[in-house]
Amino acid sequence: MTETLAIVGAGHAAGQLVASLVMGGYEGQIVLFGNESVAPYQRPPLSKKYLQGELPAERLLLKPESFYPDNGVELHLNEPVTAIDIESRSLQYGDGQTLRWDKLVFATGSRVTQLPVPGAESSGVHYLRSIADVDAIRAAFAPGKRLLIIGGGYIGLEVAAVGVAAELDVALVEIAPRLLSRVASPQLSEFYLDVHRNAGVDIQLSTGVERIEPHDNGLRVTLNDDRSIDTDLIVIGIGVSAETTLAASAGLKVDNGILVDEHCQTSAADVFAIGDCTNHPNPLLEKRLRLESVPNALAQGRCAAATILGAPKAYAEIPWFWSDQYDLKLQMVGLTDGYDDTVIRGDMAARKFACFYLRDGVLIGVDAVNSPKEFMLSKPAIAAGARIPTDVLADPDASLKDAATLWPGV
Ligand code: FAD
């Protein structure tokens, strides 16, 4: 009898999983459940070109909607999975319909962190996770409008850059003493602070929000130092957590994400998890990680497909990520926690540089701004644990490639 593979969540990881299964000749029946109205799509442009109005929604789709029926995949949009019983291998979806499955994949992504202050549910206050969220924000995006962003992480900063380009009057508050404090070094935080301030964004650091109230056709935001900001529109980007509610209530092991092994296998037989919702081992970095990134969603989609197709290949990737703000393309690779030295190559003032992070002389991470070559060459060097002399790293004319090949495994 044909086996049924159910996938919960129709986002980036699920889209890759389905594509890899179809390409690999999977013979079972794939049933894909999404709680949005759109087939699997890419989210990165949401806070960039899509918000800017430069990309139509169809261009966000990973595959045309016809790909799914054409390949025998049952796609249920707007039909969330509401309960899962691992023992009887069944799930409930939509208005209470039931499906029996033989294999199950969680691809439930992340949920946004809600701002825990009075008035955060007011009309005019937005989060940014889905096409529907951006469509609502864009409806209020007009030159001269006042936009307040709460949270100075990548999404907040990308929205600020788009707001400036769209000629809004942009302000941003961040509770930490620096921008990007969870993910970037102080040098990079300082660089982006200058970039945004020079572009006209009014940035308040070490500043929290106490409450939000309707005021004079707009909103008044009271800050934790009793000052207030009046605005027309608020976008909150204060982080996400793994969406694990269903997995936890189904009895899977969850700890800051659904726990999986290097083959995306959860604590239950024939149940897998991929993408943002997982907490997974990284053999190259020798620790467990929860990542919020497209490269990870793609790698785990492929990894779970390989396992399901019976040709398992262990997940082993160095994390990487990117962010586009103004004319700046930032590409990051590796994890920089625990670094004890940094080396800058290039010219920060010219907005073209790479910041290399070292621990005990070993290259562990790179932030490359408008420097794709440094980013590309650093990837294998980090995976190999290379030691590249700091004078080579710092010299834009010295070949990283030649230096990197001096080290075994690169
Ligand atoms: P998602 O793509 O979030 O998909 C999960 C899906 O499951 C969602 O549609 C969710 O609604 C659905 N779902 C959840 N529960 C259920 C249920 N019970 N039933 C049915 N469906 C359910 N990453 C980068 O690498 N670079 C970037 O520049 C970048 N920019 C980003 C900008 C924005 C605005 C956002 C929001 C994210 C960005 N990311 C970026 C992160 C990246 O998009 C995510 O890491 C990626 O989408 C994760 O894929 P996923 O499939 O795990 O989760």
PDB file of C-alpha atoms in Angstrom, residues 13-240:
ATOM      1  CA  ALA A  13      11.720  24.197   4.477  1.00  0.00           C
ATOM      2  CA  ALA A  14       8.572  22.311   3.444  1.00  0.00           C
ATOM      3  CA  GLY A  15       8.834  23.694  -0.095  1.00  0.00           C
ATOM      4  CA  GLN A  16      12.403  22.388  -0.387  1.00  0.00           C
ATOM      5  CA  LEU A  17      11.467  19.025   1.149  1.00  0.00           C
ATOM      6  CA  VAL A  18       8.665  18.505  -1.381  1.00  0.00           C
ATOM      7  CA  ALA A  19      10.886  19.560  -4.302  1.00  0.00           C
ATOM      8  CA  SER A  20      13.643  17.154  -3.184  1.00  0.00           C
ATOM      9  CA  LEU A  21      11.183  14.287  -2.677  1.00  0.00           C
ATOM     10  CA  VAL A  22       9.633  14.813  -6.113  1.00  0.00           C
ATOM     11  CA  MET A  23      13.080  15.007  -7.706  1.00  0.00           C
ATOM     12  CA  GLY A  24      14.185  11.899  -5.817  1.00  0.00           C
ATOM     13  CA  GLY A  25      11.206   9.896  -7.143  1.00  0.00           C
ATOM     14  CA  TYR A  26       9.383   9.466  -3.815  1.00  0.00           C
ATOM     15  CA  GLU A  27       6.568   6.994  -4.394  1.00  0.00           C
ATOM     16  CA  GLY A  28       4.362   7.785  -1.389  1.00  0.00           C
ATOM     17  CA  GLN A  29       1.486  10.252  -1.217  1.00  0.00           C
ATOM     18  CA  ILE A  30       2.619  13.703  -0.010  1.00  0.00           C
ATOM     19  CA  VAL A  31       0.038  15.791   1.851  1.00  0.00           C
ATOM     20  CA  LEU A  32       1.127  19.338   2.691  1.00  0.00           C
ATOM     21  CA  PHE A  33      -0.775  21.515   5.173  1.00  0.00           C
ATOM     22  CA  GLY A  34      -0.314  25.283   5.419  1.00  0.00           C
ATOM     23  CA  ASN A  35      -2.144  27.780   7.567  1.00  0.00           C
ATOM     24  CA  GLU A  36      -1.533  30.626   5.107  1.00  0.00           C
ATOM     25  CA  SER A  37      -3.368  31.129   1.818  1.00  0.00           C
ATOM     26  CA  VAL A  38      -0.200  30.946  -0.303  1.00  0.00           C
ATOM     27  CA  ALA A  39       1.865  27.973  -1.537  1.00  0.00           C
ATOM     28  CA  PRO A  40       5.416  27.749  -0.073  1.00  0.00           C
ATOM     29  CA  TYR A  41       7.231  31.050  -0.586  1.00  0.00           C
ATOM     30  CA  GLN A  42      10.437  32.848   0.380  1.00  0.00           C
ATOM     31  CA  ARG A  43      10.214  35.323   3.264  1.00  0.00           C
ATOM     32  CA  PRO A  44      13.490  37.293   2.939  1.00  0.00           C
ATOM     33  CA  PRO A  45      12.088  39.725   0.327  1.00  0.00           C
ATOM     34  CA  LEU A  46       9.175  40.533   2.658  1.00  0.00           C
ATOM     35  CA  SER A  47      11.219  43.093   4.587  1.00  0.00           C
ATOM     36  CA  LYS A  48      13.144  44.142   1.467  1.00  0.00           C
ATOM     37  CA  LYS A  49      11.919  44.264  -2.155  1.00  0.00           C
ATOM     38  CA  TYR A  50       8.373  43.080  -1.490  1.00  0.00           C
ATOM     39  CA  LEU A  51       7.804  45.760   1.155  1.00  0.00           C
ATOM     40  CA  GLN A  52       9.327  48.254  -1.268  1.00  0.00           C
ATOM     41  CA  GLY A  53       6.746  47.214  -3.876  1.00  0.00           C
ATOM     42  CA  GLU A  54       9.457  46.041  -6.283  1.00  0.00           C
ATOM     43  CA  LEU A  55       8.476  42.386  -6.411  1.00  0.00           C
ATOM     44  CA  PRO A  56       5.032  40.922  -7.107  1.00  0.00           C
ATOM     45  CA  ALA A  57       3.738  38.187  -4.758  1.00  0.00           C
ATOM     46  CA  GLU A  58       3.975  35.498  -7.511  1.00  0.00           C
ATOM     47  CA  ARG A  59       7.748  35.996  -7.626  1.00  0.00           C
ATOM     48  CA  LEU A  60       7.981  34.952  -3.981  1.00  0.00           C
ATOM     49  CA  LEU A  61       6.684  31.436  -4.671  1.00  0.00           C
ATOM     50  CA  LEU A  62       9.297  28.681  -4.492  1.00  0.00           C
ATOM     51  CA  LYS A  63       7.398  26.753  -7.196  1.00  0.00           C
ATOM     52  CA  PRO A  64       4.320  27.720  -9.205  1.00  0.00           C
ATOM     53  CA  GLU A  65       1.146  26.557  -7.453  1.00  0.00           C
ATOM     54  CA  SER A  66       0.515  24.082 -10.316  1.00  0.00           C
ATOM     55  CA  PHE A  67       3.753  22.234  -9.393  1.00  0.00           C
ATOM     56  CA  TYR A  68       1.978  20.532  -6.493  1.00  0.00           C
ATOM     57  CA  PRO A  69      -1.020  18.960  -8.303  1.00  0.00           C
ATOM     58  CA  ASP A  70       1.164  18.301 -11.357  1.00  0.00           C
ATOM     59  CA  ASN A  71       3.372  16.129  -9.156  1.00  0.00           C
ATOM     60  CA  GLY A  72       0.584  14.437  -7.236  1.00  0.00           C
ATOM     61  CA  VAL A  73       1.141  16.506  -4.071  1.00  0.00           C
ATOM     62  CA  GLU A  74      -2.024  17.290  -2.099  1.00  0.00           C
ATOM     63  CA  LEU A  75      -1.699  20.922  -1.010  1.00  0.00           C
ATOM     64  CA  HIS A  76      -4.083  22.121   1.695  1.00  0.00           C
ATOM     65  CA  LEU A  77      -3.818  25.892   2.068  1.00  0.00           C
ATOM     66  CA  ASN A  78      -5.593  27.758   4.882  1.00  0.00           C
ATOM     67  CA  GLU A  79      -5.948  24.425   6.633  1.00  0.00           C
ATOM     68  CA  PRO A  80      -3.891  24.351   9.822  1.00  0.00           C
ATOM     69  CA  VAL A  81      -3.135  21.081  11.512  1.00  0.00           C
ATOM     70  CA  THR A  82      -4.777  21.326  14.918  1.00  0.00           C
ATOM     71  CA  ALA A  83      -3.851  18.067  16.671  1.00  0.00           C
ATOM     72  CA  ILE A  84      -1.505  15.130  16.200  1.00  0.00           C
ATOM     73  CA  ASP A  85      -1.667  11.660  17.707  1.00  0.00           C
ATOM     74  CA  ILE A  86       1.674   9.946  17.310  1.00  0.00           C
ATOM     75  CA  GLU A  87       0.512   6.571  18.619  1.00  0.00           C
ATOM     76  CA  SER A  88      -2.393   6.162  16.197  1.00  0.00           C
ATOM     77  CA  ARG A  89      -0.445   8.010  13.470  1.00  0.00           C
ATOM     78  CA  SER A  90      -3.228  10.459  12.746  1.00  0.00           C
ATOM     79  CA  LEU A  91      -3.749  14.194  12.643  1.00  0.00           C
ATOM     80  CA  GLN A  92      -6.625  16.636  12.594  1.00  0.00           C
ATOM     81  CA  TYR A  93      -6.784  19.575  10.251  1.00  0.00           C
ATOM     82  CA  GLY A  94      -9.071  22.296   8.923  1.00  0.00           C
ATOM     83  CA  ASP A  95     -12.558  21.970  10.383  1.00  0.00           C
ATOM     84  CA  GLY A  96     -11.860  18.715  12.197  1.00  0.00           C
ATOM     85  CA  GLN A  97     -11.043  16.359   9.306  1.00  0.00           C
ATOM     86  CA  THR A  98      -8.694  13.480  10.076  1.00  0.00           C
ATOM     87  CA  LEU A  99      -5.763  12.042   8.120  1.00  0.00           C
ATOM     88  CA  ARG A 100      -3.810   8.871   8.821  1.00  0.00           C
ATOM     89  CA  TRP A 101      -0.109   9.128   8.066  1.00  0.00           C
ATOM     90  CA  ASP A 102       2.842   6.774   7.923  1.00  0.00           C
ATOM     91  CA  LYS A 103       5.503   9.461   8.105  1.00  0.00           C
ATOM     92  CA  LEU A 104       5.162  12.970   9.449  1.00  0.00           C
ATOM     93  CA  VAL A 105       7.315  16.114   9.101  1.00  0.00           C
ATOM     94  CA  PHE A 106       7.045  19.219  11.262  1.00  0.00           C
ATOM     95  CA  ALA A 107       7.978  22.336   9.261  1.00  0.00           C
ATOM     96  CA  THR A 108       6.145  24.832  11.431  1.00  0.00           C
ATOM     97  CA  GLY A 109       8.745  27.612  11.383  1.00  0.00           C
ATOM     98  CA  SER A 110       8.902  30.401  13.943  1.00  0.00           C
ATOM     99  CA  ARG A 111       6.375  32.529  15.761  1.00  0.00           C
ATOM    100  CA  VAL A 112       6.983  36.209  16.376  1.00  0.00           C
ATOM    101  CA  THR A 113       7.579  37.411  19.918  1.00  0.00           C
ATOM    102  CA  GLN A 114       4.706  39.658  20.978  1.00  0.00           C
ATOM    103  CA  LEU A 115       5.529  42.966  22.628  1.00  0.00           C
ATOM    104  CA  PRO A 116       4.165  42.582  26.166  1.00  0.00           C
ATOM    105  CA  VAL A 117       2.861  46.117  26.728  1.00  0.00           C
ATOM    106  CA  PRO A 118      -0.634  47.631  26.927  1.00  0.00           C
ATOM    107  CA  GLY A 119      -1.911  48.736  23.538  1.00  0.00           C
ATOM    108  CA  ALA A 120       0.342  46.448  21.489  1.00  0.00           C
ATOM    109  CA  GLU A 121      -2.751  45.020  19.768  1.00  0.00           C
ATOM    110  CA  SER A 122      -3.943  48.458  18.604  1.00  0.00           C
ATOM    111  CA  SER A 123      -4.761  48.950  14.960  1.00  0.00           C
ATOM    112  CA  GLY A 124      -1.706  50.374  13.207  1.00  0.00           C
ATOM    113  CA  VAL A 125       0.660  48.083  15.126  1.00  0.00           C
ATOM    114  CA  HIS A 126       2.169  45.343  12.951  1.00  0.00           C
ATOM    115  CA  TYR A 127       4.482  42.356  13.069  1.00  0.00           C
ATOM    116  CA  LEU A 128       6.221  41.143   9.923  1.00  0.00           C
ATOM    117  CA  ARG A 129       6.230  37.437   9.207  1.00  0.00           C
ATOM    118  CA  SER A 130       3.948  36.783   6.233  1.00  0.00           C
ATOM    119  CA  ILE A 131       2.806  38.221   2.910  1.00  0.00           C
ATOM    120  CA  ALA A 132      -0.465  39.180   4.623  1.00  0.00           C
ATOM    121  CA  ASP A 133       1.475  41.144   7.281  1.00  0.00           C
ATOM    122  CA  VAL A 134       3.396  43.096   4.635  1.00  0.00           C
ATOM    123  CA  ASP A 135       0.275  43.811   2.591  1.00  0.00           C
ATOM    124  CA  ALA A 136      -1.244  45.396   5.703  1.00  0.00           C
ATOM    125  CA  ILE A 137       1.909  47.451   6.382  1.00  0.00           C
ATOM    126  CA  ARG A 138       2.167  48.575   2.768  1.00  0.00           C
ATOM    127  CA  ALA A 139      -1.377  49.866   2.815  1.00  0.00           C
ATOM    128  CA  ALA A 140      -0.171  52.471   5.334  1.00  0.00           C
ATOM    129  CA  PHE A 141       3.239  53.134   3.750  1.00  0.00           C
ATOM    130  CA  ALA A 142       3.115  56.586   2.169  1.00  0.00           C
ATOM    131  CA  PRO A 143       5.601  59.442   1.847  1.00  0.00           C
ATOM    132  CA  GLY A 144       5.563  61.725   4.858  1.00  0.00           C
ATOM    133  CA  LYS A 145       3.937  59.164   7.198  1.00  0.00           C
ATOM    134  CA  ARG A 146       5.629  58.577  10.531  1.00  0.00           C
ATOM    135  CA  LEU A 147       6.922  55.018  10.991  1.00  0.00           C
ATOM    136  CA  LEU A 148       8.173  53.758  14.345  1.00  0.00           C
ATOM    137  CA  ILE A 149      10.087  50.493  14.413  1.00  0.00           C
ATOM    138  CA  ILE A 150      10.400  48.690  17.725  1.00  0.00           C
ATOM    139  CA  GLY A 151      13.479  46.462  17.693  1.00  0.00           C
ATOM    140  CA  GLY A 152      16.889  47.026  16.100  1.00  0.00           C
ATOM    141  CA  GLY A 153      17.522  43.547  14.717  1.00  0.00           C
ATOM    142  CA  TYR A 154      17.853  42.659  11.029  1.00  0.00           C
ATOM    143  CA  ILE A 155      14.154  42.847  10.234  1.00  0.00           C
ATOM    144  CA  GLY A 156      13.725  46.207  11.983  1.00  0.00           C
ATOM    145  CA  LEU A 157      16.747  47.658  10.199  1.00  0.00           C
ATOM    146  CA  GLU A 158      15.649  46.356   6.800  1.00  0.00           C
ATOM    147  CA  VAL A 159      12.213  47.918   7.323  1.00  0.00           C
ATOM    148  CA  ALA A 160      13.917  51.183   8.327  1.00  0.00           C
ATOM    149  CA  ALA A 161      15.902  51.209   5.066  1.00  0.00           C
ATOM    150  CA  VAL A 162      12.760  50.586   3.012  1.00  0.00           C
ATOM    151  CA  GLY A 163      10.904  53.257   4.990  1.00  0.00           C
ATOM    152  CA  VAL A 164      13.634  55.792   4.202  1.00  0.00           C
ATOM    153  CA  ALA A 165      13.538  54.852   0.491  1.00  0.00           C
ATOM    154  CA  ALA A 166       9.758  55.295   0.530  1.00  0.00           C
ATOM    155  CA  GLU A 167      10.211  58.751   2.093  1.00  0.00           C
ATOM    156  CA  LEU A 168       8.602  57.979   5.431  1.00  0.00           C
ATOM    157  CA  ASP A 169       9.723  59.731   8.565  1.00  0.00           C
ATOM    158  CA  VAL A 170      11.432  56.793  10.316  1.00  0.00           C
ATOM    159  CA  ALA A 171      12.248  56.335  14.014  1.00  0.00           C
ATOM    160  CA  LEU A 172      13.519  53.203  15.748  1.00  0.00           C
ATOM    161  CA  VAL A 173      13.767  52.245  19.409  1.00  0.00           C
ATOM    162  CA  GLU A 174      15.958  49.431  20.679  1.00  0.00           C
ATOM    163  CA  ILE A 175      16.045  48.305  24.294  1.00  0.00           C
ATOM    164  CA  ALA A 176      19.669  47.084  24.147  1.00  0.00           C
ATOM    165  CA  PRO A 177      22.565  49.542  24.209  1.00  0.00           C
ATOM    166  CA  ARG A 178      23.438  48.702  20.594  1.00  0.00           C
ATOM    167  CA  LEU A 179      21.790  47.554  17.357  1.00  0.00           C
ATOM    168  CA  LEU A 180      21.970  43.871  16.359  1.00  0.00           C
ATOM    169  CA  SER A 181      23.193  43.093  19.847  1.00  0.00           C
ATOM    170  CA  ARG A 182      22.266  39.386  19.741  1.00  0.00           C
ATOM    171  CA  VAL A 183      23.888  38.675  16.388  1.00  0.00           C
ATOM    172  CA  ALA A 184      26.704  41.092  15.560  1.00  0.00           C
ATOM    173  CA  SER A 185      29.948  42.405  16.995  1.00  0.00           C
ATOM    174  CA  PRO A 186      30.123  45.936  18.438  1.00  0.00           C
ATOM    175  CA  GLN A 187      32.028  47.112  15.314  1.00  0.00           C
ATOM    176  CA  LEU A 188      29.221  45.995  13.020  1.00  0.00           C
ATOM    177  CA  SER A 189      26.563  47.452  15.337  1.00  0.00           C
ATOM    178  CA  GLU A 190      28.367  50.789  15.290  1.00  0.00           C
ATOM    179  CA  PHE A 191      28.702  50.681  11.504  1.00  0.00           C
ATOM    180  CA  TYR A 192      24.956  50.107  10.994  1.00  0.00           C
ATOM    181  CA  LEU A 193      24.078  52.738  13.594  1.00  0.00           C
ATOM    182  CA  ASP A 194      26.044  55.319  11.579  1.00  0.00           C
ATOM    183  CA  VAL A 195      24.564  54.151   8.287  1.00  0.00           C
ATOM    184  CA  HIS A 196      20.981  54.474   9.522  1.00  0.00           C
ATOM    185  CA  ARG A 197      21.487  57.734  11.377  1.00  0.00           C
ATOM    186  CA  ASN A 198      23.144  59.241   8.290  1.00  0.00           C
ATOM    187  CA  ALA A 199      20.161  58.104   6.237  1.00  0.00           C
ATOM    188  CA  GLY A 200      17.901  60.050   8.587  1.00  0.00           C
ATOM    189  CA  VAL A 201      16.556  57.333  10.909  1.00  0.00           C
ATOM    190  CA  ASP A 202      16.024  58.653  14.440  1.00  0.00           C
ATOM    191  CA  ILE A 203      17.477  55.814  16.565  1.00  0.00           C
ATOM    192  CA  GLN A 204      17.070  55.635  20.343  1.00  0.00           C
ATOM    193  CA  LEU A 205      19.179  52.939  22.023  1.00  0.00           C
ATOM    194  CA  SER A 206      18.701  51.564  25.553  1.00  0.00           C
ATOM    195  CA  THR A 207      15.072  52.564  25.172  1.00  0.00           C
ATOM    196  CA  GLY A 208      12.052  50.378  25.901  1.00  0.00           C
ATOM    197  CA  VAL A 209       8.351  50.875  25.337  1.00  0.00           C
ATOM    198  CA  GLU A 210       5.887  51.177  28.242  1.00  0.00           C
ATOM    199  CA  ARG A 211       2.570  51.469  26.388  1.00  0.00           C
ATOM    200  CA  ILE A 212       0.874  52.335  23.113  1.00  0.00           C
ATOM    201  CA  GLU A 213      -2.315  54.417  22.893  1.00  0.00           C
ATOM    202  CA  PRO A 214      -4.457  55.894  20.147  1.00  0.00           C
ATOM    203  CA  HIS A 215      -3.668  59.580  19.790  1.00  0.00           C
ATOM    204  CA  ASP A 216      -4.841  62.231  17.351  1.00  0.00           C
ATOM    205  CA  ASN A 217      -5.570  59.882  14.385  1.00  0.00           C
ATOM    206  CA  GLY A 218      -2.329  58.025  15.090  1.00  0.00           C
ATOM    207  CA  LEU A 219      -0.561  56.333  17.979  1.00  0.00           C
ATOM    208  CA  ARG A 220       1.343  57.631  20.978  1.00  0.00           C
ATOM    209  CA  VAL A 221       4.143  55.414  22.287  1.00  0.00           C
ATOM    210  CA  THR A 222       5.283  56.069  25.834  1.00  0.00           C
ATOM    211  CA  LEU A 223       8.909  55.103  26.392  1.00  0.00           C
ATOM    212  CA  ASN A 224      10.468  53.746  29.564  1.00  0.00           C
ATOM    213  CA  ASP A 225      12.088  57.110  30.279  1.00  0.00           C
ATOM    214  CA  ASP A 226       8.657  58.825  30.129  1.00  0.00           C
ATOM    215  CA  ARG A 227       9.326  60.496  26.811  1.00  0.00           C
ATOM    216  CA  SER A 228       6.851  59.705  24.064  1.00  0.00           C
ATOM    217  CA  ILE A 229       6.864  59.330  20.292  1.00  0.00           C
ATOM    218  CA  ASP A 230       3.803  60.070  18.141  1.00  0.00           C
ATOM    219  CA  THR A 231       3.544  57.989  15.019  1.00  0.00           C
ATOM    220  CA  ASP A 232       1.191  56.776  12.294  1.00  0.00           C
ATOM    221  CA  LEU A 233       2.439  53.230  12.010  1.00  0.00           C
ATOM    222  CA  ILE A 234       4.408  50.782  14.155  1.00  0.00           C
ATOM    223  CA  VAL A 235       6.340  47.698  13.042  1.00  0.00           C
ATOM    224  CA  ILE A 236       7.549  45.421  15.821  1.00  0.00           C
ATOM    225  CA  GLY A 237      10.536  43.136  15.208  1.00  0.00           C
ATOM    226  CA  ILE A 238      11.752  41.915  18.582  1.00  0.00           C
ATOM    227  CA  GLY A 239      12.563  38.326  17.701  1.00  0.00           C
ATOM    228  CA  VAL A 240      10.976  34.948  17.156  1.00  0.00           C
TER     229      VAL A 240
END
